[in-house]
């Protein structure tokens, strides 16, 4: 039986320096979704990569006495090391400096130019170098870039433009026909009211004042502007080149979801759909534009001195703890927050005290009362029926939340089952049951239910915390691929339980 294809991508990282932890929200969220889909039997293609062209890269490379390619290759290696530290299970890493990508983008440009969807004119306006974005006066906030709140500079140059205005009515109709195209829905309303209904502007897609970029075919004075180059990676990675498409492209396109940050939403839900439509290609099914991860109440930046790096945090707390924090702190519609104190509080609270303690004490009691052998279930009381019902509903709530990209809600649902299981221990008091010979059968039922809940937790947390889930299964003597409620009676659990998450002191993250 053929598996259903599922194609998921992240925003490619701009190769200008080491990314901070907020830059990995895309990646960790997409990795969770990719792992979850694989566990459900999908044939998943998970793409990540780097955006390596543009004025900022050119300037930074010159400052270090390197060629732009040498500079970005160094950054790519740093990014890949961070991906490894976070256990990111990507299937392909694309660089916009890859030859196949550059050739494909030139073919796309040629087709769009030939059919009149790209034209040459002169640009005069305001430009933000860090964001590689052009702006009009009406879009600025106090003469600052609305995306990064930094100063813009006057710019005037000859350029090619994508005729976005031609497709305004079509795009509005696509939104109306596909109300779930943008998640959350509030982003669609923002795009309509702020960018589309006021009148779509034609979009600059080349620069003539910089050299580091993909050359415009037959016009060597121009290189392609970042968004035409960068957005195309989602299709070129599969073999699309506007002339002859690959088997992989036909298998996986359109993408099931682009996972991006809210700051680049407009390019993914306006410019990219128009490019694809003009090229005669289907649009991605959904775009999940997640909120930012703030440092307290501020954006992370080197100038503020509030940078936290994912790989360094993973060395101190483990990759699972970092992944869990990012996922649990990702509400769908509001910004998340990270501070060193909050990381420690959630680590000790959720992971050590709730989940880790549940697993450790259950295994210890199984060894103490049943010599480490999973007991058979006896007669059930109302408590056991309620616990099984809670576990079943948790799985349903968790899956529904991930279907709707409510990632923090999924983590909350799973952790609620761990909390309910700890409460069940307090309600049944196994240590008291063990002292009464007439309660041995019920004690077996209680332990079997606790082990059953832990097995469900291993399955739920596997996409978020793969190492912890693997450790749970190893200690329970079960596997994820046949996960059901309960561990088979007679199974031998480990006689040396290993803490999943040992409590840490509050100063472990001090500089």
mmCIF file with all atom_site columns, C-alpha atoms in Angstrom, residues 8-218:
data_model
loop_
_atom_site.group_PDB
_atom_site.id
_atom_site.type_symbol
_atom_site.label_atom_id
_atom_site.label_alt_id
_atom_site.label_comp_id
_atom_site.label_asym_id
_atom_site.label_entity_id
_atom_site.label_seq_id
_atom_site.pdbx_PDB_ins_code
_atom_site.Cartn_x
_atom_site.Cartn_y
_atom_site.Cartn_z
_atom_site.occupancy
_atom_site.B_iso_or_equiv
_atom_site.pdbx_formal_charge
_atom_site.auth_seq_id
_atom_site.auth_comp_id
_atom_site.auth_asym_id
_atom_site.auth_atom_id
_atom_site.pdbx_PDB_model_num
ATOM 1   C CA . UNK A 1 8   ? 6.479   20.226 4.905   1.00 0.00 ? 8   UNK A CA 1
ATOM 2   C CA . UNK A 1 9   ? 8.957   23.105 4.736   1.00 0.00 ? 9   UNK A CA 1
ATOM 3   C CA . UNK A 1 10  ? 10.404  25.778 7.000   1.00 0.00 ? 10  UNK A CA 1
ATOM 4   C CA . UNK A 1 11  ? 11.448  29.287 6.144   1.00 0.00 ? 11  UNK A CA 1
ATOM 5   C CA . UNK A 1 12  ? 15.058  29.045 5.013   1.00 0.00 ? 12  UNK A CA 1
ATOM 6   C CA . UNK A 1 13  ? 17.442  30.774 7.412   1.00 0.00 ? 13  UNK A CA 1
ATOM 7   C CA . UNK A 1 14  ? 19.270  33.888 6.253   1.00 0.00 ? 14  UNK A CA 1
ATOM 8   C CA . UNK A 1 15  ? 22.974  33.004 6.338   1.00 0.00 ? 15  UNK A CA 1
ATOM 9   C CA . UNK A 1 16  ? 24.304  36.170 7.955   1.00 0.00 ? 16  UNK A CA 1
ATOM 10  C CA . UNK A 1 17  ? 25.295  34.846 11.378  1.00 0.00 ? 17  UNK A CA 1
ATOM 11  C CA . UNK A 1 18  ? 24.535  32.287 14.058  1.00 0.00 ? 18  UNK A CA 1
ATOM 12  C CA . UNK A 1 19  ? 20.748  32.123 14.546  1.00 0.00 ? 19  UNK A CA 1
ATOM 13  C CA . UNK A 1 20  ? 19.324  32.670 18.025  1.00 0.00 ? 20  UNK A CA 1
ATOM 14  C CA . UNK A 1 21  ? 16.847  30.271 19.595  1.00 0.00 ? 21  UNK A CA 1
ATOM 15  C CA . UNK A 1 22  ? 13.825  32.160 18.270  1.00 0.00 ? 22  UNK A CA 1
ATOM 16  C CA . UNK A 1 23  ? 14.968  31.458 14.714  1.00 0.00 ? 23  UNK A CA 1
ATOM 17  C CA . UNK A 1 24  ? 14.473  27.727 15.350  1.00 0.00 ? 24  UNK A CA 1
ATOM 18  C CA . UNK A 1 25  ? 10.763  27.945 16.214  1.00 0.00 ? 25  UNK A CA 1
ATOM 19  C CA . UNK A 1 26  ? 9.984   27.109 12.562  1.00 0.00 ? 26  UNK A CA 1
ATOM 20  C CA . UNK A 1 27  ? 12.343  24.192 12.520  1.00 0.00 ? 27  UNK A CA 1
ATOM 21  C CA . UNK A 1 28  ? 11.340  22.541 15.788  1.00 0.00 ? 28  UNK A CA 1
ATOM 22  C CA . UNK A 1 29  ? 7.630   22.979 15.050  1.00 0.00 ? 29  UNK A CA 1
ATOM 23  C CA . UNK A 1 30  ? 8.034   21.520 11.559  1.00 0.00 ? 30  UNK A CA 1
ATOM 24  C CA . UNK A 1 31  ? 10.128  18.665 12.930  1.00 0.00 ? 31  UNK A CA 1
ATOM 25  C CA . UNK A 1 32  ? 7.382   17.833 15.430  1.00 0.00 ? 32  UNK A CA 1
ATOM 26  C CA . UNK A 1 33  ? 4.804   17.800 12.630  1.00 0.00 ? 33  UNK A CA 1
ATOM 27  C CA . UNK A 1 34  ? 7.056   15.739 10.336  1.00 0.00 ? 34  UNK A CA 1
ATOM 28  C CA . UNK A 1 35  ? 7.734   13.121 13.040  1.00 0.00 ? 35  UNK A CA 1
ATOM 29  C CA . UNK A 1 36  ? 4.045   13.002 13.954  1.00 0.00 ? 36  UNK A CA 1
ATOM 30  C CA . UNK A 1 37  ? 3.050   12.449 10.322  1.00 0.00 ? 37  UNK A CA 1
ATOM 31  C CA . UNK A 1 38  ? 5.678   9.721  9.894   1.00 0.00 ? 38  UNK A CA 1
ATOM 32  C CA . UNK A 1 39  ? 4.315   7.937  12.961  1.00 0.00 ? 39  UNK A CA 1
ATOM 33  C CA . UNK A 1 40  ? 0.879   8.039  11.343  1.00 0.00 ? 40  UNK A CA 1
ATOM 34  C CA . UNK A 1 41  ? 2.119   6.349  8.193   1.00 0.00 ? 41  UNK A CA 1
ATOM 35  C CA . UNK A 1 42  ? 2.739   9.285  5.843   1.00 0.00 ? 42  UNK A CA 1
ATOM 36  C CA . UNK A 1 43  ? 5.584   9.437  3.320   1.00 0.00 ? 43  UNK A CA 1
ATOM 37  C CA . UNK A 1 44  ? 7.080   12.667 4.642   1.00 0.00 ? 44  UNK A CA 1
ATOM 38  C CA . UNK A 1 45  ? 9.419   15.047 2.851   1.00 0.00 ? 45  UNK A CA 1
ATOM 39  C CA . UNK A 1 46  ? 10.822  17.656 5.271   1.00 0.00 ? 46  UNK A CA 1
ATOM 40  C CA . UNK A 1 47  ? 12.818  20.523 3.750   1.00 0.00 ? 47  UNK A CA 1
ATOM 41  C CA . UNK A 1 48  ? 15.067  23.073 5.458   1.00 0.00 ? 48  UNK A CA 1
ATOM 42  C CA . UNK A 1 49  ? 17.754  25.347 4.068   1.00 0.00 ? 49  UNK A CA 1
ATOM 43  C CA . UNK A 1 50  ? 19.528  28.667 3.840   1.00 0.00 ? 50  UNK A CA 1
ATOM 44  C CA . UNK A 1 51  ? 18.987  31.921 1.971   1.00 0.00 ? 51  UNK A CA 1
ATOM 45  C CA . UNK A 1 52  ? 22.473  33.048 0.953   1.00 0.00 ? 52  UNK A CA 1
ATOM 46  C CA . UNK A 1 53  ? 22.215  36.005 -1.415  1.00 0.00 ? 53  UNK A CA 1
ATOM 47  C CA . UNK A 1 54  ? 21.722  39.715 -0.910  1.00 0.00 ? 54  UNK A CA 1
ATOM 48  C CA . UNK A 1 55  ? 23.367  42.963 0.073   1.00 0.00 ? 55  UNK A CA 1
ATOM 49  C CA . UNK A 1 56  ? 23.775  42.131 3.742   1.00 0.00 ? 56  UNK A CA 1
ATOM 50  C CA . UNK A 1 57  ? 25.682  38.921 2.966   1.00 0.00 ? 57  UNK A CA 1
ATOM 51  C CA . UNK A 1 58  ? 27.848  40.788 0.466   1.00 0.00 ? 58  UNK A CA 1
ATOM 52  C CA . UNK A 1 59  ? 28.698  43.443 3.058   1.00 0.00 ? 59  UNK A CA 1
ATOM 53  C CA . UNK A 1 60  ? 29.440  40.996 5.893   1.00 0.00 ? 60  UNK A CA 1
ATOM 54  C CA . UNK A 1 61  ? 31.663  38.840 3.694   1.00 0.00 ? 61  UNK A CA 1
ATOM 55  C CA . UNK A 1 62  ? 33.660  41.893 2.603   1.00 0.00 ? 62  UNK A CA 1
ATOM 56  C CA . UNK A 1 63  ? 34.148  42.936 6.233   1.00 0.00 ? 63  UNK A CA 1
ATOM 57  C CA . UNK A 1 64  ? 35.734  39.544 6.958   1.00 0.00 ? 64  UNK A CA 1
ATOM 58  C CA . UNK A 1 65  ? 37.824  39.440 3.800   1.00 0.00 ? 65  UNK A CA 1
ATOM 59  C CA . UNK A 1 66  ? 35.913  36.428 2.457   1.00 0.00 ? 66  UNK A CA 1
ATOM 60  C CA . UNK A 1 67  ? 34.015  35.718 -0.708  1.00 0.00 ? 67  UNK A CA 1
ATOM 61  C CA . UNK A 1 68  ? 30.254  35.646 -0.129  1.00 0.00 ? 68  UNK A CA 1
ATOM 62  C CA . UNK A 1 69  ? 30.194  31.885 -0.772  1.00 0.00 ? 69  UNK A CA 1
ATOM 63  C CA . UNK A 1 70  ? 33.013  31.250 1.709   1.00 0.00 ? 70  UNK A CA 1
ATOM 64  C CA . UNK A 1 71  ? 31.185  33.355 4.278   1.00 0.00 ? 71  UNK A CA 1
ATOM 65  C CA . UNK A 1 72  ? 27.817  31.639 3.847   1.00 0.00 ? 72  UNK A CA 1
ATOM 66  C CA . UNK A 1 73  ? 29.375  28.161 3.834   1.00 0.00 ? 73  UNK A CA 1
ATOM 67  C CA . UNK A 1 74  ? 30.747  28.871 7.303   1.00 0.00 ? 74  UNK A CA 1
ATOM 68  C CA . UNK A 1 75  ? 27.300  29.962 8.484   1.00 0.00 ? 75  UNK A CA 1
ATOM 69  C CA . UNK A 1 76  ? 25.671  26.902 6.901   1.00 0.00 ? 76  UNK A CA 1
ATOM 70  C CA . UNK A 1 77  ? 27.959  24.643 8.938   1.00 0.00 ? 77  UNK A CA 1
ATOM 71  C CA . UNK A 1 78  ? 26.981  26.483 12.130  1.00 0.00 ? 78  UNK A CA 1
ATOM 72  C CA . UNK A 1 79  ? 23.285  26.104 11.279  1.00 0.00 ? 79  UNK A CA 1
ATOM 73  C CA . UNK A 1 80  ? 23.650  22.392 10.533  1.00 0.00 ? 80  UNK A CA 1
ATOM 74  C CA . UNK A 1 81  ? 25.415  21.900 13.875  1.00 0.00 ? 81  UNK A CA 1
ATOM 75  C CA . UNK A 1 82  ? 22.475  23.589 15.606  1.00 0.00 ? 82  UNK A CA 1
ATOM 76  C CA . UNK A 1 83  ? 20.032  21.363 13.723  1.00 0.00 ? 83  UNK A CA 1
ATOM 77  C CA . UNK A 1 84  ? 21.974  18.323 14.930  1.00 0.00 ? 84  UNK A CA 1
ATOM 78  C CA . UNK A 1 85  ? 21.934  19.625 18.511  1.00 0.00 ? 85  UNK A CA 1
ATOM 79  C CA . UNK A 1 86  ? 18.145  19.931 18.293  1.00 0.00 ? 86  UNK A CA 1
ATOM 80  C CA . UNK A 1 87  ? 17.630  16.493 16.678  1.00 0.00 ? 87  UNK A CA 1
ATOM 81  C CA . UNK A 1 88  ? 16.040  17.960 13.536  1.00 0.00 ? 88  UNK A CA 1
ATOM 82  C CA . UNK A 1 89  ? 15.050  15.076 11.237  1.00 0.00 ? 89  UNK A CA 1
ATOM 83  C CA . UNK A 1 90  ? 15.079  16.939 7.914   1.00 0.00 ? 90  UNK A CA 1
ATOM 84  C CA . UNK A 1 91  ? 15.193  15.033 4.631   1.00 0.00 ? 91  UNK A CA 1
ATOM 85  C CA . UNK A 1 92  ? 16.851  17.705 2.494   1.00 0.00 ? 92  UNK A CA 1
ATOM 86  C CA . UNK A 1 93  ? 18.892  20.840 3.061   1.00 0.00 ? 93  UNK A CA 1
ATOM 87  C CA . UNK A 1 94  ? 18.754  23.352 0.216   1.00 0.00 ? 94  UNK A CA 1
ATOM 88  C CA . UNK A 1 95  ? 21.123  26.266 -0.276  1.00 0.00 ? 95  UNK A CA 1
ATOM 89  C CA . UNK A 1 96  ? 20.110  29.054 -2.619  1.00 0.00 ? 96  UNK A CA 1
ATOM 90  C CA . UNK A 1 97  ? 23.690  28.914 -3.901  1.00 0.00 ? 97  UNK A CA 1
ATOM 91  C CA . UNK A 1 98  ? 23.128  25.351 -5.165  1.00 0.00 ? 98  UNK A CA 1
ATOM 92  C CA . UNK A 1 99  ? 23.592  25.216 -8.937  1.00 0.00 ? 99  UNK A CA 1
ATOM 93  C CA . UNK A 1 100 ? 20.318  23.389 -9.589  1.00 0.00 ? 100 UNK A CA 1
ATOM 94  C CA . UNK A 1 101 ? 18.402  26.041 -7.661  1.00 0.00 ? 101 UNK A CA 1
ATOM 95  C CA . UNK A 1 102 ? 20.033  28.932 -9.495  1.00 0.00 ? 102 UNK A CA 1
ATOM 96  C CA . UNK A 1 103 ? 19.331  27.379 -12.909 1.00 0.00 ? 103 UNK A CA 1
ATOM 97  C CA . UNK A 1 104 ? 15.702  26.701 -11.999 1.00 0.00 ? 104 UNK A CA 1
ATOM 98  C CA . UNK A 1 105 ? 15.117  30.247 -10.739 1.00 0.00 ? 105 UNK A CA 1
ATOM 99  C CA . UNK A 1 106 ? 16.553  31.656 -13.980 1.00 0.00 ? 106 UNK A CA 1
ATOM 100 C CA . UNK A 1 107 ? 14.142  29.477 -15.957 1.00 0.00 ? 107 UNK A CA 1
ATOM 101 C CA . UNK A 1 108 ? 11.251  30.719 -13.832 1.00 0.00 ? 108 UNK A CA 1
ATOM 102 C CA . UNK A 1 109 ? 12.304  34.331 -14.375 1.00 0.00 ? 109 UNK A CA 1
ATOM 103 C CA . UNK A 1 110 ? 12.564  33.781 -18.122 1.00 0.00 ? 110 UNK A CA 1
ATOM 104 C CA . UNK A 1 111 ? 9.046   32.353 -18.331 1.00 0.00 ? 111 UNK A CA 1
ATOM 105 C CA . UNK A 1 112 ? 7.509   35.116 -16.240 1.00 0.00 ? 112 UNK A CA 1
ATOM 106 C CA . UNK A 1 113 ? 9.291   37.768 -18.304 1.00 0.00 ? 113 UNK A CA 1
ATOM 107 C CA . UNK A 1 114 ? 8.220   36.203 -21.601 1.00 0.00 ? 114 UNK A CA 1
ATOM 108 C CA . UNK A 1 115 ? 4.549   36.177 -20.634 1.00 0.00 ? 115 UNK A CA 1
ATOM 109 C CA . UNK A 1 116 ? 4.576   39.748 -19.316 1.00 0.00 ? 116 UNK A CA 1
ATOM 110 C CA . UNK A 1 117 ? 4.327   38.988 -15.624 1.00 0.00 ? 117 UNK A CA 1
ATOM 111 C CA . UNK A 1 118 ? 7.774   40.543 -15.066 1.00 0.00 ? 118 UNK A CA 1
ATOM 112 C CA . UNK A 1 119 ? 8.741   43.896 -16.599 1.00 0.00 ? 119 UNK A CA 1
ATOM 113 C CA . UNK A 1 120 ? 11.615  46.395 -16.294 1.00 0.00 ? 120 UNK A CA 1
ATOM 114 C CA . UNK A 1 121 ? 11.114  49.836 -14.783 1.00 0.00 ? 121 UNK A CA 1
ATOM 115 C CA . UNK A 1 122 ? 12.782  52.177 -12.305 1.00 0.00 ? 122 UNK A CA 1
ATOM 116 C CA . UNK A 1 123 ? 12.352  51.858 -8.562  1.00 0.00 ? 123 UNK A CA 1
ATOM 117 C CA . UNK A 1 124 ? 12.408  54.828 -6.231  1.00 0.00 ? 124 UNK A CA 1
ATOM 118 C CA . UNK A 1 125 ? 11.460  54.342 -2.636  1.00 0.00 ? 125 UNK A CA 1
ATOM 119 C CA . UNK A 1 126 ? 12.688  53.176 0.753   1.00 0.00 ? 126 UNK A CA 1
ATOM 120 C CA . UNK A 1 127 ? 14.737  50.076 1.408   1.00 0.00 ? 127 UNK A CA 1
ATOM 121 C CA . UNK A 1 128 ? 15.536  48.075 4.570   1.00 0.00 ? 128 UNK A CA 1
ATOM 122 C CA . UNK A 1 129 ? 18.849  46.279 4.145   1.00 0.00 ? 129 UNK A CA 1
ATOM 123 C CA . UNK A 1 130 ? 18.498  43.861 7.144   1.00 0.00 ? 130 UNK A CA 1
ATOM 124 C CA . UNK A 1 131 ? 15.084  42.687 5.895   1.00 0.00 ? 131 UNK A CA 1
ATOM 125 C CA . UNK A 1 132 ? 15.919  42.988 2.181   1.00 0.00 ? 132 UNK A CA 1
ATOM 126 C CA . UNK A 1 133 ? 12.563  44.757 1.812   1.00 0.00 ? 133 UNK A CA 1
ATOM 127 C CA . UNK A 1 134 ? 11.278  47.739 -0.139  1.00 0.00 ? 134 UNK A CA 1
ATOM 128 C CA . UNK A 1 135 ? 8.594   49.893 1.480   1.00 0.00 ? 135 UNK A CA 1
ATOM 129 C CA . UNK A 1 136 ? 6.327   52.799 0.616   1.00 0.00 ? 136 UNK A CA 1
ATOM 130 C CA . UNK A 1 137 ? 5.881   55.809 2.909   1.00 0.00 ? 137 UNK A CA 1
ATOM 131 C CA . UNK A 1 138 ? 2.415   54.632 3.920   1.00 0.00 ? 138 UNK A CA 1
ATOM 132 C CA . UNK A 1 139 ? 3.743   51.266 5.098   1.00 0.00 ? 139 UNK A CA 1
ATOM 133 C CA . UNK A 1 140 ? 6.386   52.717 7.438   1.00 0.00 ? 140 UNK A CA 1
ATOM 134 C CA . UNK A 1 141 ? 5.995   53.195 11.172  1.00 0.00 ? 141 UNK A CA 1
ATOM 135 C CA . UNK A 1 142 ? 7.614   56.507 12.212  1.00 0.00 ? 142 UNK A CA 1
ATOM 136 C CA . UNK A 1 143 ? 9.902   56.216 9.177   1.00 0.00 ? 143 UNK A CA 1
ATOM 137 C CA . UNK A 1 144 ? 11.153  52.841 10.420  1.00 0.00 ? 144 UNK A CA 1
ATOM 138 C CA . UNK A 1 145 ? 10.841  49.402 8.833   1.00 0.00 ? 145 UNK A CA 1
ATOM 139 C CA . UNK A 1 146 ? 7.574   47.851 10.092  1.00 0.00 ? 146 UNK A CA 1
ATOM 140 C CA . UNK A 1 147 ? 9.183   44.384 10.258  1.00 0.00 ? 147 UNK A CA 1
ATOM 141 C CA . UNK A 1 148 ? 12.396  45.073 12.194  1.00 0.00 ? 148 UNK A CA 1
ATOM 142 C CA . UNK A 1 149 ? 11.886  48.672 13.417  1.00 0.00 ? 149 UNK A CA 1
ATOM 143 C CA . UNK A 1 150 ? 15.189  49.829 11.929  1.00 0.00 ? 150 UNK A CA 1
ATOM 144 C CA . UNK A 1 151 ? 15.905  52.803 9.734   1.00 0.00 ? 151 UNK A CA 1
ATOM 145 C CA . UNK A 1 152 ? 15.202  52.583 6.006   1.00 0.00 ? 152 UNK A CA 1
ATOM 146 C CA . UNK A 1 153 ? 17.283  54.223 3.294   1.00 0.00 ? 153 UNK A CA 1
ATOM 147 C CA . UNK A 1 154 ? 16.217  56.016 0.116   1.00 0.00 ? 154 UNK A CA 1
ATOM 148 C CA . UNK A 1 155 ? 16.829  53.859 -2.962  1.00 0.00 ? 155 UNK A CA 1
ATOM 149 C CA . UNK A 1 156 ? 16.591  54.575 -6.671  1.00 0.00 ? 156 UNK A CA 1
ATOM 150 C CA . UNK A 1 157 ? 17.613  52.110 -9.353  1.00 0.00 ? 157 UNK A CA 1
ATOM 151 C CA . UNK A 1 158 ? 16.527  50.281 -12.459 1.00 0.00 ? 158 UNK A CA 1
ATOM 152 C CA . UNK A 1 159 ? 14.791  47.037 -11.585 1.00 0.00 ? 159 UNK A CA 1
ATOM 153 C CA . UNK A 1 160 ? 12.488  44.282 -12.775 1.00 0.00 ? 160 UNK A CA 1
ATOM 154 C CA . UNK A 1 161 ? 9.037   44.018 -11.199 1.00 0.00 ? 161 UNK A CA 1
ATOM 155 C CA . UNK A 1 162 ? 6.573   41.192 -10.684 1.00 0.00 ? 162 UNK A CA 1
ATOM 156 C CA . UNK A 1 163 ? 3.126   42.332 -11.857 1.00 0.00 ? 163 UNK A CA 1
ATOM 157 C CA . UNK A 1 164 ? 1.317   41.556 -8.599  1.00 0.00 ? 164 UNK A CA 1
ATOM 158 C CA . UNK A 1 165 ? -1.415  44.122 -9.239  1.00 0.00 ? 165 UNK A CA 1
ATOM 159 C CA . UNK A 1 166 ? -2.643  41.991 -12.152 1.00 0.00 ? 166 UNK A CA 1
ATOM 160 C CA . UNK A 1 167 ? -3.586  39.179 -9.779  1.00 0.00 ? 167 UNK A CA 1
ATOM 161 C CA . UNK A 1 168 ? -5.298  41.033 -6.929  1.00 0.00 ? 168 UNK A CA 1
ATOM 162 C CA . UNK A 1 169 ? -8.829  39.871 -7.750  1.00 0.00 ? 169 UNK A CA 1
ATOM 163 C CA . UNK A 1 170 ? -7.638  36.303 -8.268  1.00 0.00 ? 170 UNK A CA 1
ATOM 164 C CA . UNK A 1 171 ? -5.813  36.272 -4.907  1.00 0.00 ? 171 UNK A CA 1
ATOM 165 C CA . UNK A 1 172 ? -8.827  37.634 -3.037  1.00 0.00 ? 172 UNK A CA 1
ATOM 166 C CA . UNK A 1 173 ? -10.953 34.914 -4.600  1.00 0.00 ? 173 UNK A CA 1
ATOM 167 C CA . UNK A 1 174 ? -8.405  32.252 -3.619  1.00 0.00 ? 174 UNK A CA 1
ATOM 168 C CA . UNK A 1 175 ? -8.619  33.435 -0.011  1.00 0.00 ? 175 UNK A CA 1
ATOM 169 C CA . UNK A 1 176 ? -12.405 33.272 -0.169  1.00 0.00 ? 176 UNK A CA 1
ATOM 170 C CA . UNK A 1 177 ? -12.359 29.776 -1.675  1.00 0.00 ? 177 UNK A CA 1
ATOM 171 C CA . UNK A 1 178 ? -9.711  28.486 0.756   1.00 0.00 ? 178 UNK A CA 1
ATOM 172 C CA . UNK A 1 179 ? -10.487 29.990 4.183   1.00 0.00 ? 179 UNK A CA 1
ATOM 173 C CA . UNK A 1 180 ? -7.917  27.705 5.853   1.00 0.00 ? 180 UNK A CA 1
ATOM 174 C CA . UNK A 1 181 ? -5.100  28.716 3.495   1.00 0.00 ? 181 UNK A CA 1
ATOM 175 C CA . UNK A 1 182 ? -3.459  30.864 6.193   1.00 0.00 ? 182 UNK A CA 1
ATOM 176 C CA . UNK A 1 183 ? -3.208  29.736 9.817   1.00 0.00 ? 183 UNK A CA 1
ATOM 177 C CA . UNK A 1 184 ? -4.151  31.387 12.104  1.00 0.00 ? 184 UNK A CA 1
ATOM 178 C CA . UNK A 1 185 ? -7.133  33.062 10.421  1.00 0.00 ? 185 UNK A CA 1
ATOM 179 C CA . UNK A 1 186 ? -6.206  36.421 11.938  1.00 0.00 ? 186 UNK A CA 1
ATOM 180 C CA . UNK A 1 187 ? -3.193  36.531 9.596   1.00 0.00 ? 187 UNK A CA 1
ATOM 181 C CA . UNK A 1 188 ? -5.466  36.267 6.556   1.00 0.00 ? 188 UNK A CA 1
ATOM 182 C CA . UNK A 1 189 ? -7.495  39.230 7.783   1.00 0.00 ? 189 UNK A CA 1
ATOM 183 C CA . UNK A 1 190 ? -4.262  41.165 8.331   1.00 0.00 ? 190 UNK A CA 1
ATOM 184 C CA . UNK A 1 191 ? -3.040  40.417 4.808   1.00 0.00 ? 191 UNK A CA 1
ATOM 185 C CA . UNK A 1 192 ? -6.350  41.397 3.247   1.00 0.00 ? 192 UNK A CA 1
ATOM 186 C CA . UNK A 1 193 ? -6.781  44.638 5.176   1.00 0.00 ? 193 UNK A CA 1
ATOM 187 C CA . UNK A 1 194 ? -3.171  45.830 5.251   1.00 0.00 ? 194 UNK A CA 1
ATOM 188 C CA . UNK A 1 195 ? -1.771  44.780 1.875   1.00 0.00 ? 195 UNK A CA 1
ATOM 189 C CA . UNK A 1 196 ? -4.360  43.468 -0.588  1.00 0.00 ? 196 UNK A CA 1
ATOM 190 C CA . UNK A 1 197 ? -7.529  45.563 -0.333  1.00 0.00 ? 197 UNK A CA 1
ATOM 191 C CA . UNK A 1 198 ? -5.632  48.896 -0.286  1.00 0.00 ? 198 UNK A CA 1
ATOM 192 C CA . UNK A 1 199 ? -4.295  47.840 -3.696  1.00 0.00 ? 199 UNK A CA 1
ATOM 193 C CA . UNK A 1 200 ? -1.525  45.334 -4.436  1.00 0.00 ? 200 UNK A CA 1
ATOM 194 C CA . UNK A 1 201 ? 1.728   46.968 -5.491  1.00 0.00 ? 201 UNK A CA 1
ATOM 195 C CA . UNK A 1 202 ? 3.946   45.465 -8.169  1.00 0.00 ? 202 UNK A CA 1
ATOM 196 C CA . UNK A 1 203 ? 6.911   43.823 -6.491  1.00 0.00 ? 203 UNK A CA 1
ATOM 197 C CA . UNK A 1 204 ? 10.600  44.478 -7.137  1.00 0.00 ? 204 UNK A CA 1
ATOM 198 C CA . UNK A 1 205 ? 12.360  41.232 -8.101  1.00 0.00 ? 205 UNK A CA 1
ATOM 199 C CA . UNK A 1 206 ? 15.852  42.401 -9.127  1.00 0.00 ? 206 UNK A CA 1
ATOM 200 C CA . UNK A 1 207 ? 18.676  44.685 -7.996  1.00 0.00 ? 207 UNK A CA 1
ATOM 201 C CA . UNK A 1 208 ? 21.288  46.457 -10.098 1.00 0.00 ? 208 UNK A CA 1
ATOM 202 C CA . UNK A 1 209 ? 23.369  47.938 -7.273  1.00 0.00 ? 209 UNK A CA 1
ATOM 203 C CA . UNK A 1 210 ? 24.637  44.651 -5.834  1.00 0.00 ? 210 UNK A CA 1
ATOM 204 C CA . UNK A 1 211 ? 26.442  41.724 -7.418  1.00 0.00 ? 211 UNK A CA 1
ATOM 205 C CA . UNK A 1 212 ? 25.885  38.830 -5.003  1.00 0.00 ? 212 UNK A CA 1
ATOM 206 C CA . UNK A 1 213 ? 22.822  37.095 -6.340  1.00 0.00 ? 213 UNK A CA 1
ATOM 207 C CA . UNK A 1 214 ? 21.504  34.949 -9.166  1.00 0.00 ? 214 UNK A CA 1
ATOM 208 C CA . UNK A 1 215 ? 22.098  36.804 -12.455 1.00 0.00 ? 215 UNK A CA 1
ATOM 209 C CA . UNK A 1 216 ? 19.049  37.845 -14.440 1.00 0.00 ? 216 UNK A CA 1
ATOM 210 C CA . UNK A 1 217 ? 19.128  35.926 -17.755 1.00 0.00 ? 217 UNK A CA 1
ATOM 211 C CA . UNK A 1 218 ? 20.393  38.089 -20.647 1.00 0.00 ? 218 UNK A CA 1
#
